[in-house]
mmCIF file of C-alpha atoms in Angstrom:
data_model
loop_
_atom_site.group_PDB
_atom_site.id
_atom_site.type_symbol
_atom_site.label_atom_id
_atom_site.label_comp_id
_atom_site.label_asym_id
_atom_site.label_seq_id
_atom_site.Cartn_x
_atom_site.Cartn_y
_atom_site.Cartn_z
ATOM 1 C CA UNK A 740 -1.236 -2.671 16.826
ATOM 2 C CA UNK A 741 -1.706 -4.166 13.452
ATOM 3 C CA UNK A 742 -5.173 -4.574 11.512
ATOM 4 C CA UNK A 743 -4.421 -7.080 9.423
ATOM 5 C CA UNK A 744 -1.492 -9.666 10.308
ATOM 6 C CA UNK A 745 0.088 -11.844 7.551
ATOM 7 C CA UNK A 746 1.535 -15.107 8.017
ATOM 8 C CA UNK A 747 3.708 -16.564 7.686
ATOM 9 C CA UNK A 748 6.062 -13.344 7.876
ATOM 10 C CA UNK A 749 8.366 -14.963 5.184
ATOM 11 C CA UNK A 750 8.183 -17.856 3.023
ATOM 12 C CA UNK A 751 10.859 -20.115 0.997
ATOM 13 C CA UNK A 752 9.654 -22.583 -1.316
ATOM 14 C CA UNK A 753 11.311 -24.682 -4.356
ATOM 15 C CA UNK A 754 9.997 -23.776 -7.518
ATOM 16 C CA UNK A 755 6.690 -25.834 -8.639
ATOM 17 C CA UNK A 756 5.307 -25.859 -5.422
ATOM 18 C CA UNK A 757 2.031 -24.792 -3.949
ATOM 19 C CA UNK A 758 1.681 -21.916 -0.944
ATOM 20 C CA UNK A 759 -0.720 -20.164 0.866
ATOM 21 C CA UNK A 760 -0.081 -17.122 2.855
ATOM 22 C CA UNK A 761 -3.087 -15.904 5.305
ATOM 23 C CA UNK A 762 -4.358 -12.167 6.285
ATOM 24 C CA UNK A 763 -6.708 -11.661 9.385
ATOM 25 C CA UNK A 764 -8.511 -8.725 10.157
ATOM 26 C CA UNK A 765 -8.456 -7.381 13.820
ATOM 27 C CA UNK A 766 -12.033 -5.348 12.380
ATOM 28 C CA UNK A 767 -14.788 -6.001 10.373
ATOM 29 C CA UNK A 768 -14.035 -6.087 5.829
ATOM 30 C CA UNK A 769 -15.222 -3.861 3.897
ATOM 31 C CA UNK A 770 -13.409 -5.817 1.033
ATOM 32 C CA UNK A 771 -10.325 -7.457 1.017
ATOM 33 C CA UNK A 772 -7.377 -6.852 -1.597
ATOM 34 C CA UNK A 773 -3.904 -8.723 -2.704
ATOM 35 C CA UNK A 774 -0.976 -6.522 -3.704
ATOM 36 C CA UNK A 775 2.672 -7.723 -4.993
ATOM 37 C CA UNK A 776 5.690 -5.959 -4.578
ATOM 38 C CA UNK A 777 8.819 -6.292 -5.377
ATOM 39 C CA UNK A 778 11.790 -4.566 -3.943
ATOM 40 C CA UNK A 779 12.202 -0.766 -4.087
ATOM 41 C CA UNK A 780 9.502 -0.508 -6.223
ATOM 42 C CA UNK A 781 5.699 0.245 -5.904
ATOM 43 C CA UNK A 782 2.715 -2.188 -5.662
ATOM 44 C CA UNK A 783 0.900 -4.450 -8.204
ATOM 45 C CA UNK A 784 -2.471 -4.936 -7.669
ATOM 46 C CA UNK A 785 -3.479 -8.169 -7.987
ATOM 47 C CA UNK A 786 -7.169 -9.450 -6.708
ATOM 48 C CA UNK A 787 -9.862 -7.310 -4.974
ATOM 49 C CA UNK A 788 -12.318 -9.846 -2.891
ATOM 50 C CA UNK A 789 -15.573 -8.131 -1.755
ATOM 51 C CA UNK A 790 -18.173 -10.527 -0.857
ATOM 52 C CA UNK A 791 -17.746 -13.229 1.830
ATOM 53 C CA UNK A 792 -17.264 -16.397 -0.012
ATOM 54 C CA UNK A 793 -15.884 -15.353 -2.832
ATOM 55 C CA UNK A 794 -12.805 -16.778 -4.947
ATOM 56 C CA UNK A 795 -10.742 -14.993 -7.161
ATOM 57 C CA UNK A 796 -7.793 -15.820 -9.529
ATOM 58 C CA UNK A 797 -5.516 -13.942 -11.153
ATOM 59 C CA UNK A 798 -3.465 -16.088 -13.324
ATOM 60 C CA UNK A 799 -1.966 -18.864 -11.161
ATOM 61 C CA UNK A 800 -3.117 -17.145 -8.112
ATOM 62 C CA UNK A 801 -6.093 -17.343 -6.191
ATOM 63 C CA UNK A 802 -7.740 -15.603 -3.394
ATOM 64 C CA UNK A 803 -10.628 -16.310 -1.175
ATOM 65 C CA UNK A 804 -12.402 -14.292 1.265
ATOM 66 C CA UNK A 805 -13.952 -16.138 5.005
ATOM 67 C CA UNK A 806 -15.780 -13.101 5.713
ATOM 68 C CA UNK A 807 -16.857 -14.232 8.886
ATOM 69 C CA UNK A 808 -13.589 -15.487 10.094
ATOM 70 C CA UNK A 809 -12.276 -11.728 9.036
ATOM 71 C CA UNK A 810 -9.548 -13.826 6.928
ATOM 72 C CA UNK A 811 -8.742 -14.190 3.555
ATOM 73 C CA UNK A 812 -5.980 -16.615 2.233
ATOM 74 C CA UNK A 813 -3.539 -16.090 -0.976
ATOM 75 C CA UNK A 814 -3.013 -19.127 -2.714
ATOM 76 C CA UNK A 815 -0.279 -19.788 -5.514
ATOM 77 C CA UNK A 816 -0.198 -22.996 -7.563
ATOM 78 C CA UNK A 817 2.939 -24.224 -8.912
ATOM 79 C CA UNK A 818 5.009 -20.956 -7.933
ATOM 80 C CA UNK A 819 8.105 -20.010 -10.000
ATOM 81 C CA UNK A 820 10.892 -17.585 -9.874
ATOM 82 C CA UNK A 821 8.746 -14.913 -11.426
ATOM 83 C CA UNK A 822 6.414 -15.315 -8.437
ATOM 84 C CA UNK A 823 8.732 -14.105 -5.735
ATOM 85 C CA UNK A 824 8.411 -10.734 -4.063
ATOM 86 C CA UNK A 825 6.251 -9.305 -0.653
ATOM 87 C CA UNK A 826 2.724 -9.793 -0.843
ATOM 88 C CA UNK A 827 0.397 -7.492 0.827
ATOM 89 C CA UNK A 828 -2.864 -7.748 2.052
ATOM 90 C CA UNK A 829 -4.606 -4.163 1.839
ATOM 91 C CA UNK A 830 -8.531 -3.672 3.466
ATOM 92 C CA UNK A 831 -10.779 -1.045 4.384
ATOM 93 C CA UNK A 832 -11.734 -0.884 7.567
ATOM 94 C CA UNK A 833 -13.882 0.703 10.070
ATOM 95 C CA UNK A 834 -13.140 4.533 9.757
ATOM 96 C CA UNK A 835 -13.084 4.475 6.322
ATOM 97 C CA UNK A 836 -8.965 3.781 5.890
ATOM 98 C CA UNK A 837 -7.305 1.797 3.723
ATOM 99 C CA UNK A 838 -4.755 -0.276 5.887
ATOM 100 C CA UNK A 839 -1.930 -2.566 4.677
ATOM 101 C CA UNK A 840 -1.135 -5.825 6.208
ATOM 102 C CA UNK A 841 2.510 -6.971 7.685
ATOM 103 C CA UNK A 842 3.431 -8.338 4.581
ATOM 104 C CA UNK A 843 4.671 -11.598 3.619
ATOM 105 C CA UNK A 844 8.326 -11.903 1.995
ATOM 106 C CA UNK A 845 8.543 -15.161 -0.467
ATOM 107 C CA UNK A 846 11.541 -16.328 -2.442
ATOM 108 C CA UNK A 847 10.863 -19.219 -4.923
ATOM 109 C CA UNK A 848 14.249 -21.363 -5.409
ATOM 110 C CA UNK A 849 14.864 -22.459 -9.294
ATOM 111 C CA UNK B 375 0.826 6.086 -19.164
ATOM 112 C CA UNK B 376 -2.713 7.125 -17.675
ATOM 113 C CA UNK B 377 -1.395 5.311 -13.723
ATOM 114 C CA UNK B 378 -0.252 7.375 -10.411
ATOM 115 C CA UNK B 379 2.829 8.863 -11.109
ATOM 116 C CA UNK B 380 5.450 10.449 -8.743
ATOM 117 C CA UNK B 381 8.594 12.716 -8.729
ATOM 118 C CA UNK B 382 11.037 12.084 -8.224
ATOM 119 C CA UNK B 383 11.777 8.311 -7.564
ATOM 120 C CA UNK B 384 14.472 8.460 -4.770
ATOM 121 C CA UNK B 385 15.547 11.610 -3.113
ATOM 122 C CA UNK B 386 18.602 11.833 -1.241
ATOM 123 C CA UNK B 387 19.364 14.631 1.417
ATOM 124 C CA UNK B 388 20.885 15.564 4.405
ATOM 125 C CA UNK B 389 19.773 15.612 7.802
ATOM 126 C CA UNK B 390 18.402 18.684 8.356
ATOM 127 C CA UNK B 391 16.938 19.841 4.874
ATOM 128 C CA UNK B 392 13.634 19.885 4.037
ATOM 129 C CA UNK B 393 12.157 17.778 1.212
ATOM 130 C CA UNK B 394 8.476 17.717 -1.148
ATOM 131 C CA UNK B 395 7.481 14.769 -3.021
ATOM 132 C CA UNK B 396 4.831 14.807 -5.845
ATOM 133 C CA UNK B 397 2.453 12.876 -6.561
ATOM 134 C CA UNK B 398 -0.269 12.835 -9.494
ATOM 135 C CA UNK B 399 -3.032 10.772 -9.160
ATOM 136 C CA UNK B 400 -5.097 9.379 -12.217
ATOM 137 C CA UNK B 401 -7.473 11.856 -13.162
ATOM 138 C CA UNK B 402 -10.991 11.191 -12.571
ATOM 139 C CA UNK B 403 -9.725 9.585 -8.834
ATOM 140 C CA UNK B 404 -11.122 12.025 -6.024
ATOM 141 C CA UNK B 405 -9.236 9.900 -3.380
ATOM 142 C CA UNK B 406 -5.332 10.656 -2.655
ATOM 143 C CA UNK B 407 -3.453 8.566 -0.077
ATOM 144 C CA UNK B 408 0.225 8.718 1.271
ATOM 145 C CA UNK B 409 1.626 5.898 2.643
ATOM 146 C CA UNK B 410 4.849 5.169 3.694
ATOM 147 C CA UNK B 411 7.072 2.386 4.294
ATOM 148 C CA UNK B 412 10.478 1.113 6.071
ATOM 149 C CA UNK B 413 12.148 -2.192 4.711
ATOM 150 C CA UNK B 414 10.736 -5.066 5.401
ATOM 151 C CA UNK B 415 7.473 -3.312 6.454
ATOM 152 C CA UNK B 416 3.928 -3.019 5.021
ATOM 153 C CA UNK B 417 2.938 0.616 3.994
ATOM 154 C CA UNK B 418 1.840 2.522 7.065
ATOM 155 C CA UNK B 419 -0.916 4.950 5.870
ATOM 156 C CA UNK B 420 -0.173 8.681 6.380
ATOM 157 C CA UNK B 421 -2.911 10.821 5.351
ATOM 158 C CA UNK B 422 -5.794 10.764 2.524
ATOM 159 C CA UNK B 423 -7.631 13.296 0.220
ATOM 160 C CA UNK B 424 -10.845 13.992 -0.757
ATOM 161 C CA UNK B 425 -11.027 16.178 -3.615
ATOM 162 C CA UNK B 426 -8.949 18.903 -2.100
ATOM 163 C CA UNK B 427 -9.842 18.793 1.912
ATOM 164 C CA UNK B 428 -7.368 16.589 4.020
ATOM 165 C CA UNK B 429 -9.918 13.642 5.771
ATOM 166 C CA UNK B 430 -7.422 11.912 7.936
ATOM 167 C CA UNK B 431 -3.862 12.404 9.509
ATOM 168 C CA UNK B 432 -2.199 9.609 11.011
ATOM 169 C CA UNK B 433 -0.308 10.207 14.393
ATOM 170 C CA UNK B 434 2.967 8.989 12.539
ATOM 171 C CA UNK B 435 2.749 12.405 10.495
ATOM 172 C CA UNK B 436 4.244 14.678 13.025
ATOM 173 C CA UNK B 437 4.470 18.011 12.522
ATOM 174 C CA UNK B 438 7.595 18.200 10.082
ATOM 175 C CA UNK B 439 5.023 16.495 8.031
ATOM 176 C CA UNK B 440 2.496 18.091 5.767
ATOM 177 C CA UNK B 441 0.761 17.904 2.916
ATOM 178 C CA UNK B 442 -1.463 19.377 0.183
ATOM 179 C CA UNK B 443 -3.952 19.108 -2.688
ATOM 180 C CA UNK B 444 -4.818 22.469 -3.875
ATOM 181 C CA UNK B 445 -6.492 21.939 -6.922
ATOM 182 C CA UNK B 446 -7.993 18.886 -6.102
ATOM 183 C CA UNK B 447 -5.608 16.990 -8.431
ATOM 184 C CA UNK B 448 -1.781 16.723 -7.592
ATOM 185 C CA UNK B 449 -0.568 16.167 -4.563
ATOM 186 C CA UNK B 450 2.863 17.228 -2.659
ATOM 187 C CA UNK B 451 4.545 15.932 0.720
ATOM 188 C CA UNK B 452 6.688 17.976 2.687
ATOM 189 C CA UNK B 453 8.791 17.109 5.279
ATOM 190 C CA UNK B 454 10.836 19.535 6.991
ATOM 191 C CA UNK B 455 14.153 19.452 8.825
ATOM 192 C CA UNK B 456 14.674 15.948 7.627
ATOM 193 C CA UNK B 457 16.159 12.878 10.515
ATOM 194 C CA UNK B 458 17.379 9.945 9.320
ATOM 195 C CA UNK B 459 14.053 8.234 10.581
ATOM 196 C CA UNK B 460 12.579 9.587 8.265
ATOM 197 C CA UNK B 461 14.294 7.473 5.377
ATOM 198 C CA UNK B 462 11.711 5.483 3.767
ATOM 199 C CA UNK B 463 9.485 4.891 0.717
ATOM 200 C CA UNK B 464 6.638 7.475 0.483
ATOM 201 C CA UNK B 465 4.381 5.543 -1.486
ATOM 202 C CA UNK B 466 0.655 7.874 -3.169
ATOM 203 C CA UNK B 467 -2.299 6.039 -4.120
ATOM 204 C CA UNK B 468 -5.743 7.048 -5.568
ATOM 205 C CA UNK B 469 -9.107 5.914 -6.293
ATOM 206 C CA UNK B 470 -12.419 7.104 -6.695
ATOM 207 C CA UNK B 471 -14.757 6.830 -3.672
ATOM 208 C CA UNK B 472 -18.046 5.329 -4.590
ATOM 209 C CA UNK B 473 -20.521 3.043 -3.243
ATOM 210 C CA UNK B 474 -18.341 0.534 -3.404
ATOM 211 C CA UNK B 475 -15.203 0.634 -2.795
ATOM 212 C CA UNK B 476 -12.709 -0.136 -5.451
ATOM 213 C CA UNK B 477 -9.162 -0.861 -5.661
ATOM 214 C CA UNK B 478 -6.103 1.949 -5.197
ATOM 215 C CA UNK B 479 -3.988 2.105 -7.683
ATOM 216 C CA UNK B 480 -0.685 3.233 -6.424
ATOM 217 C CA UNK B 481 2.353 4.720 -7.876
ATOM 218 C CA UNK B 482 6.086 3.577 -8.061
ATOM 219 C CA UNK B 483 6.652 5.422 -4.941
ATOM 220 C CA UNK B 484 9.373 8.035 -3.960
ATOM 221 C CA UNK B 485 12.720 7.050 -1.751
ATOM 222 C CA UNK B 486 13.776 9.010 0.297
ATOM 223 C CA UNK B 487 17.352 8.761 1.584
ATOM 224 C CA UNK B 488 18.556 11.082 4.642
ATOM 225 C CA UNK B 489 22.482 11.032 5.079
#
């Protein structure tokens, strides 16, 4: 069983338009972090959330962390071309591992 | 560049032969990680490092799998007698274990193709 699920699973938007894509934690954080990635190649780390409540952006991206929902939700703000790829959500957990979520595939249409 | 590095970047074999990945972490990290991942799948974590002493195995790394960190510093993945299952990208990561945690940084990954 999964950790952290992602939805959606994938995600087709026109360019200029907002999104949010959502991670939830089957365990308690231990902080919360967004990765990019784009195909065949390795991941871009983008925002590390540690503290419940806290908001993060990273250019036009920002992340939040609902520590007591176990859920933190990406956010992108007039998306472009540039923005598409699979995000990940990444945590530690109990046990002391770093786990990945089920990633979340979006394509941004010019 | 100063980031995670690994060798090579794809890897094709056949079935059958056996295969080692490398991976070098940025230097002052005392945390190595292997992940690895299928397409369209989020990296499924393997094992981790501390300094040199293996701290966790995964069940997915059977026992074709295995892996090392002599020195503390680099890293290599072997698999042995190769299946096509095994195709994937074998992604490293490292970081430095402190009282708070702090992000990975991960390499470009290696992928591995079994014919």
């Amino acid at each position: 069983s999964q950790e952290l699920e992602q939805s959606p699973q994938s995600l087709i938007v026109q360019e200029g338009k907002n999104l949010t894509i959502n991670c939830t934690s089957s365990k308690t954080l231990y902080g919360l972090y967004w990765y990019k990635q784009k195909y065949g190649e390795g991941l871009i780390f983008l925002i590390m959330l540690q503290k419940g409540g806290e908001e993060k952006s990273h250019e036009k991206i920002t992340a939040k962390l609902d520590e007591k929902k176990q859920q933190s939700s990406l956010h992108i703000t007039a998306s472009q071309p540039s923005h598409a790829g699979i995000y990940l959500c990444g945590a530690v957990t109990t046990g002391n591992q770093f786990y990945f979520g089920t990633g979340t595939s979006l394509t941004v249409i010019p | 560049d100063t980031g995670v590095s690994q060798d090579p970047r794809h890897k094709i074999t056949k079935r059958g032969q056996n295969v080692t990945f490398r991976c070098d972490p940025i230097s002052e990290h005392n945390r190595l990680y292997w992940y690895r991942q299928t397409l369209g799948q989020g990296p499924e974590f393997l094992t981790y490092f501390q300094n040199e002493a293996q701290l966790e195995k995964s069940r997915l790394l059977s026992d074709r799998f295995s892996a090392e960190r002599p020195k503390g510093s680099f890293s290599t993945l072997e698999i042995q007698r190769t299946e096509q299952g095994d195709s994937a990208m074998y992604l490293c990561a490292s970081s430095l274990q402190g009282v708070k945690f702090t992000e990975a940084f991960f390499g470009q990954g290696t992928r591995l193709t079994v014919v």
